[in-house]
Amino acid sequence: MEPARMLLTGGSGFLGSVLAVLAAAAGYRVWATHLSNPVPDRRGVTPVKINLTDYSALTALVRESAPSVVVHTAYSMSDSAINAGCSGELAAACAALARPPFFLYTSTDLVFDGRRGMYSERDEPGPVIEYGRQKLAAERAVSAALPSAAIVRPSLIYDLRRLPLHLDFALKAQRGGRTFEFFADEFRSPVHVDDLAAMIVELCGRRLGGLWHAGGTDRVDRWWFGTHLLRALGYPASMARRGSSAASASRRPADCSLCSAKAAGQLDTALRGAVEVLGKFDGEG
Ligand SMILES: NC(=O)c1ccc[n+]([C@@H]2O[C@H](COP(=O)([O-])OP(=O)(O)OC[C@H]3O[C@@H](n4cnc5c(N)ncnc54)[C@H](OP(=O)(O)O)[C@@H]3O)[C@@H](O)[C@H]2O)c1
């Protein structure tokens, strides 16, 4: 029997590169898209260079790859077209196939306003930043085109092998000899990239649609998380200062921690808490 085909957007990304390898190991023939960075060179993973905001190329790719599963992780903080418009176009192109694929979209915890925290799938989103608004628009466009799609909302994603992009600013500051702040009054439920990738492969394998929150079991503040992650990756945590979001000029959601009890109750994959994974990196410096 032919292996199932997965079209994976963002195959060169922080999540996508791990997912491409895991999905290939799970037996998928993976078509992994990229734009400016390479995708992992692995058996079962075929790189496809494409600008996903070129909608005619996107539609042609969907037709040519004829996937049974689509996982859409590509996004950009600086290009709204890839977040909202592209997601709707991709879902519509999939819906137009004679046999529409199972579709999974990775959204974000930042669709919430951050006033309360520990949000479950039943809570009403209300983004207060532009990125969250674009991701919520994309969720709605995907669900309108493909009502059985899965929408996965990860919290902050991290890895013990490399610094995530959301901490890139830390390295830049260190190189420039500057310290930087981690906010002690902002809360999230960080999720290890391996756990998130495994959850996505499980959802695809079982064709489980609907909304899924994907946070680790621990709600932690960004100061705790950032300093522990720096130590885990071998950087001096002393490069970071303890800061306050409330005292900063930017308007940021304070507590977008997630309740992921639905995933814990229904899936085999466990989303480990940050304290379990990073707790052993307590200490000074
Ligand atoms: N990282 C987090 O902490 C976090 C938290 C919550 C939710 N999420 C969600 O999780 C998903 C994955 O995030 P990530 O951190 O893995 O992302 P990432 O590392 O920034 O990767 C983004 C991917 O999108 C691709 N891309 C961007 N613009 C493109 C375009 N115009 N055409 C084609 N490809 C394009 C990039 O390709 P190239 O690199 O090849 O240019 C890359 O593969 C996203 O949907 C994000 O919203 C992430």
Short mmCIF file of C-alpha atoms and ligand atoms in Angstrom, two decimals:
data_model
loop_
_atom_site.label_atom_id
_atom_site.label_comp_id
_atom_site.label_asym_id
_atom_site.label_seq_id
_atom_site.Cartn_x
_atom_site.Cartn_y
_atom_site.Cartn_z
CA MET A 1 0.00 0.00 0.00
CA GLU A 2 1.22 3.55 -0.79
CA PRO A 3 2.26 5.53 2.30
CA ALA A 4 -0.18 8.29 3.32
CA ARG A 5 0.85 11.69 1.99
CA MET A 6 1.24 14.62 4.32
CA LEU A 7 1.57 18.15 3.01
CA LEU A 8 3.37 20.07 5.76
CA THR A 9 3.74 23.83 5.47
CA GLY A 10 6.59 25.44 7.40
CA GLY A 11 8.73 22.29 7.17
CA SER A 12 11.85 24.39 7.82
CA GLY A 13 10.41 25.99 10.96
CA PHE A 14 11.03 25.36 14.64
CA LEU A 15 8.04 23.05 14.95
CA GLY A 16 7.84 21.96 11.30
CA SER A 17 11.38 20.58 11.12
CA VAL A 18 10.74 18.31 14.12
CA LEU A 19 7.31 17.36 12.81
CA ALA A 20 8.64 16.47 9.34
CA VAL A 21 11.05 13.93 10.82
CA LEU A 22 8.48 12.48 13.23
CA ALA A 23 5.77 12.19 10.58
CA ALA A 24 8.19 10.47 8.17
CA ALA A 25 9.15 8.05 10.96
CA ALA A 26 5.43 7.40 11.53
CA GLY A 27 5.12 6.29 7.88
CA TYR A 28 3.94 9.41 6.07
CA ARG A 29 5.45 10.51 2.80
CA VAL A 30 5.95 14.16 3.77
CA TRP A 31 5.96 17.07 1.32
CA ALA A 32 7.55 19.75 3.47
CA THR A 33 7.40 23.35 2.30
CA HIS A 34 10.04 26.00 2.95
CA LEU A 35 10.91 29.46 1.72
CA SER A 36 14.34 30.63 2.88
CA ASN A 37 15.60 27.87 5.18
CA PRO A 38 16.20 24.16 4.43
CA VAL A 39 13.94 21.32 5.57
CA PRO A 40 15.51 18.28 7.28
CA ASP A 41 17.28 15.98 4.83
CA ARG A 42 15.55 12.73 5.77
CA ARG A 43 14.21 9.71 3.97
CA GLY A 44 10.49 10.20 3.42
CA VAL A 45 10.72 14.02 3.47
CA THR A 46 10.49 15.84 0.12
CA PRO A 47 11.35 19.56 0.25
CA VAL A 48 9.10 21.93 -1.72
CA LYS A 49 10.29 25.51 -2.07
CA ILE A 50 7.29 27.81 -2.37
CA ASN A 51 6.08 31.22 -1.34
CA LEU A 52 2.74 30.29 0.18
CA THR A 53 1.35 33.75 -0.45
CA ASP A 54 1.49 32.94 -4.18
CA TYR A 55 -2.00 31.47 -4.18
CA SER A 56 -1.92 29.96 -7.66
CA ALA A 57 1.30 28.09 -6.79
CA LEU A 58 -0.33 27.04 -3.51
CA THR A 59 -3.42 25.66 -5.26
CA ALA A 60 -1.23 23.83 -7.81
CA LEU A 61 0.81 22.27 -4.98
CA VAL A 62 -2.34 21.01 -3.26
CA ARG A 63 -3.58 19.44 -6.50
CA GLU A 64 -0.20 17.91 -7.34
CA SER A 65 0.54 16.49 -3.89
CA ALA A 66 -3.05 15.20 -3.41
CA PRO A 67 -2.44 14.82 0.32
CA SER A 68 -4.50 12.73 2.71
CA VAL A 69 -3.31 14.97 5.55
CA VAL A 70 -2.36 18.66 5.58
CA VAL A 71 -0.59 20.22 8.55
CA HIS A 72 -0.34 24.00 8.23
CA THR A 73 2.32 25.46 10.54
CA ALA A 74 3.80 28.20 8.31
CA TYR A 75 3.44 31.69 9.72
CA SER A 76 5.23 34.97 10.07
CA MET A 77 5.16 37.73 12.66
CA SER A 78 5.87 40.26 9.93
CA ASP A 79 3.65 39.14 7.04
CA SER A 80 -0.08 39.08 7.75
CA ALA A 81 -0.76 37.44 4.35
CA ILE A 82 0.81 34.16 5.45
CA ASN A 83 -1.21 34.09 8.69
CA ALA A 84 -4.75 34.89 7.65
CA GLY A 85 -5.12 34.97 3.84
CA CYS A 86 -2.92 31.99 3.07
CA SER A 87 -4.60 29.79 5.67
CA GLY A 88 -8.03 30.38 4.14
CA GLU A 89 -6.73 29.85 0.61
CA LEU A 90 -5.00 26.60 1.58
CA ALA A 91 -8.08 25.26 3.33
CA ALA A 92 -10.32 26.24 0.37
CA ALA A 93 -7.94 24.52 -2.09
CA CYS A 94 -8.09 21.37 0.06
CA ALA A 95 -11.89 21.54 0.33
CA ALA A 96 -12.09 21.66 -3.49
CA LEU A 97 -10.31 18.30 -3.90
CA ALA A 98 -12.43 15.28 -4.78
CA ARG A 99 -11.27 13.71 -1.49
CA PRO A 100 -10.51 16.55 0.94
CA PRO A 101 -7.65 15.74 3.29
CA PHE A 102 -7.67 15.79 7.08
CA PHE A 103 -6.51 19.34 7.87
CA LEU A 104 -4.70 20.52 10.99
CA TYR A 105 -3.89 24.16 11.64
CA THR A 106 -1.51 25.39 14.34
CA SER A 107 -2.92 28.53 15.92
CA THR A 108 -1.74 30.12 19.19
CA ASP A 109 -2.61 30.78 22.84
CA LEU A 110 -2.46 34.49 21.97
CA VAL A 111 -6.03 34.34 20.60
CA PHE A 112 -6.98 35.01 24.26
CA ASP A 113 -6.96 38.39 26.00
CA GLY A 114 -4.78 37.18 28.88
CA ARG A 115 -6.95 38.64 31.64
CA ARG A 116 -7.77 35.33 33.33
CA GLY A 117 -5.48 32.49 32.23
CA MET A 118 -5.91 28.69 32.17
CA TYR A 119 -8.16 28.98 29.12
CA SER A 120 -9.95 25.86 27.91
CA GLU A 121 -11.37 25.14 24.45
CA ARG A 122 -14.77 26.33 25.72
CA ASP A 123 -13.50 29.85 26.47
CA GLU A 124 -14.24 32.65 24.05
CA PRO A 125 -11.14 34.06 22.35
CA GLY A 126 -10.56 37.82 22.37
CA PRO A 127 -7.12 38.69 21.03
CA VAL A 128 -5.59 41.99 22.08
CA ILE A 129 -2.57 41.90 19.75
CA GLU A 130 -2.53 41.92 15.96
CA TYR A 131 -0.83 38.51 15.62
CA GLY A 132 -3.58 36.94 17.77
CA ARG A 133 -6.26 38.60 15.64
CA GLN A 134 -4.69 37.24 12.44
CA LYS A 135 -4.43 33.72 13.88
CA LEU A 136 -8.07 33.82 15.04
CA ALA A 137 -9.16 34.96 11.57
CA ALA A 138 -7.19 32.03 10.15
CA GLU A 139 -8.85 29.57 12.58
CA ARG A 140 -12.25 30.80 11.40
CA ALA A 141 -11.35 30.67 7.70
CA VAL A 142 -10.03 27.10 8.07
CA SER A 143 -13.09 25.91 10.01
CA ALA A 144 -15.46 27.55 7.51
CA ALA A 145 -13.83 25.77 4.57
CA LEU A 146 -13.26 22.47 6.37
CA PRO A 147 -15.56 22.08 9.41
CA SER A 148 -13.85 18.82 10.45
CA ALA A 149 -10.39 20.43 10.63
CA ALA A 150 -8.31 20.30 13.79
CA ILE A 151 -7.23 23.61 15.28
CA VAL A 152 -4.33 23.21 17.69
CA ARG A 153 -3.42 26.13 19.95
CA PRO A 154 0.11 25.69 21.30
CA SER A 155 1.57 27.73 24.12
CA LEU A 156 5.22 28.86 23.89
CA ILE A 157 7.17 26.12 22.12
CA TYR A 158 10.67 25.22 23.29
CA ASP A 159 13.36 22.62 22.74
CA LEU A 160 16.39 21.53 24.77
CA ARG A 161 18.55 21.41 21.62
CA ARG A 162 18.25 25.01 20.43
CA LEU A 163 16.98 28.41 21.37
CA PRO A 164 13.47 29.14 20.07
CA LEU A 165 12.99 32.19 17.86
CA HIS A 166 10.98 33.89 20.59
CA LEU A 167 14.25 34.08 22.57
CA ASP A 168 16.34 35.22 19.63
CA PHE A 169 16.34 38.73 21.06
CA ALA A 170 18.22 37.39 24.08
CA LEU A 171 21.18 36.25 22.01
CA LYS A 172 21.24 39.51 20.08
CA ALA A 173 21.31 41.43 23.37
CA GLN A 174 24.07 39.22 24.73
CA ARG A 175 26.17 39.69 21.59
CA GLY A 176 25.75 43.45 21.98
CA GLY A 177 26.84 43.22 25.63
CA ARG A 178 23.38 44.17 26.88
CA THR A 179 21.19 42.44 29.43
CA PHE A 180 17.47 42.06 28.83
CA GLU A 181 14.26 41.49 30.77
CA PHE A 182 12.04 38.47 31.23
CA PHE A 183 8.66 39.45 32.62
CA ALA A 184 7.78 37.86 35.95
CA ASP A 185 4.12 38.93 35.62
CA GLU A 186 3.38 37.15 32.30
CA PHE A 187 2.23 33.55 32.43
CA ARG A 188 2.17 30.78 29.84
CA SER A 189 2.09 26.97 29.65
CA PRO A 190 5.24 26.19 27.60
CA VAL A 191 5.17 23.00 25.57
CA HIS A 192 8.18 20.92 24.50
CA VAL A 193 8.42 20.74 20.69
CA ASP A 194 8.73 16.93 20.74
CA ASP A 195 5.49 16.58 22.76
CA LEU A 196 3.65 18.99 20.47
CA ALA A 197 4.88 17.23 17.32
CA ALA A 198 3.82 13.85 18.77
CA MET A 199 0.38 15.25 19.62
CA ILE A 200 -0.05 16.52 16.06
CA VAL A 201 0.97 13.17 14.55
CA GLU A 202 -1.50 11.44 16.88
CA LEU A 203 -4.35 13.82 15.94
CA CYS A 204 -3.59 13.23 12.25
CA GLY A 205 -3.39 9.46 12.67
CA ARG A 206 -6.71 9.35 14.50
CA ARG A 207 -8.32 12.09 12.36
CA LEU A 208 -9.42 13.98 15.45
CA GLY A 209 -10.76 17.38 14.45
CA GLY A 210 -12.00 20.31 16.52
CA LEU A 211 -10.23 22.61 18.95
CA TRP A 212 -7.26 21.34 20.95
CA HIS A 213 -5.27 23.30 23.48
CA ALA A 214 -1.62 22.29 23.57
CA GLY A 215 0.12 23.64 26.63
CA GLY A 216 2.37 21.80 29.03
CA THR A 217 0.81 20.95 32.36
CA ASP A 218 2.61 23.77 34.22
CA ARG A 219 1.66 27.46 34.27
CA VAL A 220 4.90 29.38 34.74
CA ASP A 221 5.96 33.00 34.47
CA ARG A 222 8.28 34.06 31.68
CA TRP A 223 11.09 34.96 34.09
CA TRP A 224 11.10 31.44 35.52
CA PHE A 225 10.75 29.88 32.07
CA GLY A 226 13.33 32.07 30.34
CA THR A 227 16.05 31.71 32.97
CA HIS A 228 15.54 27.94 33.25
CA LEU A 229 15.62 27.50 29.49
CA LEU A 230 18.79 29.58 29.16
CA ARG A 231 20.51 27.42 31.80
CA ALA A 232 19.26 24.22 30.12
CA LEU A 233 20.79 25.38 26.84
CA GLY A 234 24.11 26.31 28.47
CA TYR A 235 23.72 30.11 28.50
CA PRO A 236 24.30 32.19 31.63
CA ALA A 237 20.92 33.13 33.08
CA SER A 238 22.61 36.20 34.57
CA MET A 239 22.24 37.83 31.14
CA ALA A 240 18.52 38.28 31.97
CA ARG A 241 16.97 40.78 34.40
CA ARG A 242 13.66 40.25 36.15
CA GLY A 243 11.14 42.64 34.58
CA SER A 244 7.49 43.61 34.71
CA SER A 245 5.11 43.57 31.76
CA ALA A 246 2.70 45.89 33.61
CA ALA A 247 5.47 48.46 33.97
CA SER A 248 6.48 48.24 30.29
CA ALA A 249 5.09 50.46 27.56
CA SER A 250 3.69 47.64 25.40
CA ARG A 251 0.19 46.26 25.82
CA ARG A 252 0.65 42.52 26.19
CA PRO A 253 -1.72 39.80 27.38
CA ALA A 254 -0.65 38.95 30.94
CA ASP A 255 -1.83 35.39 31.36
CA CYS A 256 -2.46 33.22 28.29
CA SER A 257 -1.81 29.96 30.13
CA LEU A 258 -3.82 27.05 28.77
CA CYS A 259 -5.86 24.25 30.26
CA SER A 260 -5.08 21.23 28.07
CA ALA A 261 -7.19 18.73 30.02
CA LYS A 262 -9.01 17.67 26.84
CA ALA A 263 -5.74 16.49 25.26
CA ALA A 264 -4.64 14.88 28.54
CA GLY A 265 -7.95 13.00 28.78
CA GLN A 266 -8.32 11.88 25.17
CA LEU A 267 -4.84 11.46 23.71
CA ASP A 268 -2.00 9.04 24.34
CA THR A 269 0.56 11.83 23.97
CA ALA A 270 1.50 13.55 27.23
CA LEU A 271 2.28 17.28 27.17
CA ARG A 272 4.90 17.51 29.91
CA GLY A 273 4.98 20.57 32.13
CA ALA A 274 7.90 23.01 32.05
CA VAL A 275 8.66 22.31 35.72
CA GLU A 276 9.02 18.61 34.95
CA VAL A 277 11.33 19.25 31.99
CA LEU A 278 13.25 22.32 33.17
CA GLY A 279 12.95 22.17 36.97
CA LYS A 280 16.31 20.48 37.33
CA PHE A 281 17.98 23.57 35.83
CA ASP A 282 17.34 25.59 39.00
CA GLY A 283 20.23 27.62 40.30
CA GLU A 284 22.28 30.76 40.15
CA GLY A 285 24.05 32.32 37.17
N1 LIG B 1 7.05 29.30 18.37
C1 LIG B 1 6.15 29.41 19.34
O1 LIG B 1 6.48 29.55 20.52
C2 LIG B 1 4.69 29.30 18.99
C3 LIG B 1 3.74 29.47 20.02
C4 LIG B 1 2.38 29.33 19.71
C5 LIG B 1 1.98 29.02 18.42
N2 LIG B 1 2.92 28.88 17.45
C6 LIG B 1 2.47 28.52 16.09
O2 LIG B 1 3.13 27.33 15.72
C7 LIG B 1 3.40 27.34 14.32
C8 LIG B 1 4.86 27.05 14.08
O3 LIG B 1 5.66 28.05 14.69
P1 LIG B 1 7.24 28.00 14.58
O4 LIG B 1 7.80 28.74 15.75
O5 LIG B 1 7.69 26.62 14.28
O6 LIG B 1 7.48 28.91 13.28
P2 LIG B 1 8.87 29.32 12.61
O7 LIG B 1 10.02 28.59 13.19
O8 LIG B 1 8.93 30.82 12.59
O9 LIG B 1 8.68 28.82 11.12
C9 LIG B 1 7.83 29.49 10.26
C10 LIG B 1 7.75 28.70 8.97
O10 LIG B 1 6.90 29.39 8.06
C11 LIG B 1 7.57 29.47 6.79
N3 LIG B 1 7.11 30.65 6.07
C12 LIG B 1 6.95 31.91 6.54
N4 LIG B 1 6.49 32.71 5.57
C13 LIG B 1 6.37 31.93 4.45
C14 LIG B 1 5.94 32.15 3.12
N5 LIG B 1 5.54 33.36 2.71
N6 LIG B 1 5.94 31.11 2.26
C15 LIG B 1 6.36 29.88 2.65
N7 LIG B 1 6.75 29.59 3.91
C16 LIG B 1 6.76 30.61 4.78
C17 LIG B 1 9.05 29.55 7.14
O11 LIG B 1 9.84 29.20 6.01
P3 LIG B 1 11.40 29.58 5.90
O12 LIG B 1 11.98 29.52 7.30
O13 LIG B 1 11.98 28.53 5.01
O14 LIG B 1 11.47 30.95 5.33
C18 LIG B 1 9.11 28.52 8.28
O15 LIG B 1 9.19 27.22 7.76
C19 LIG B 1 2.90 28.68 13.81
O16 LIG B 1 1.63 28.50 13.26
C20 LIG B 1 2.81 29.57 15.05
O17 LIG B 1 1.81 30.55 14.92
C21 LIG B 1 4.27 29.02 17.69
#
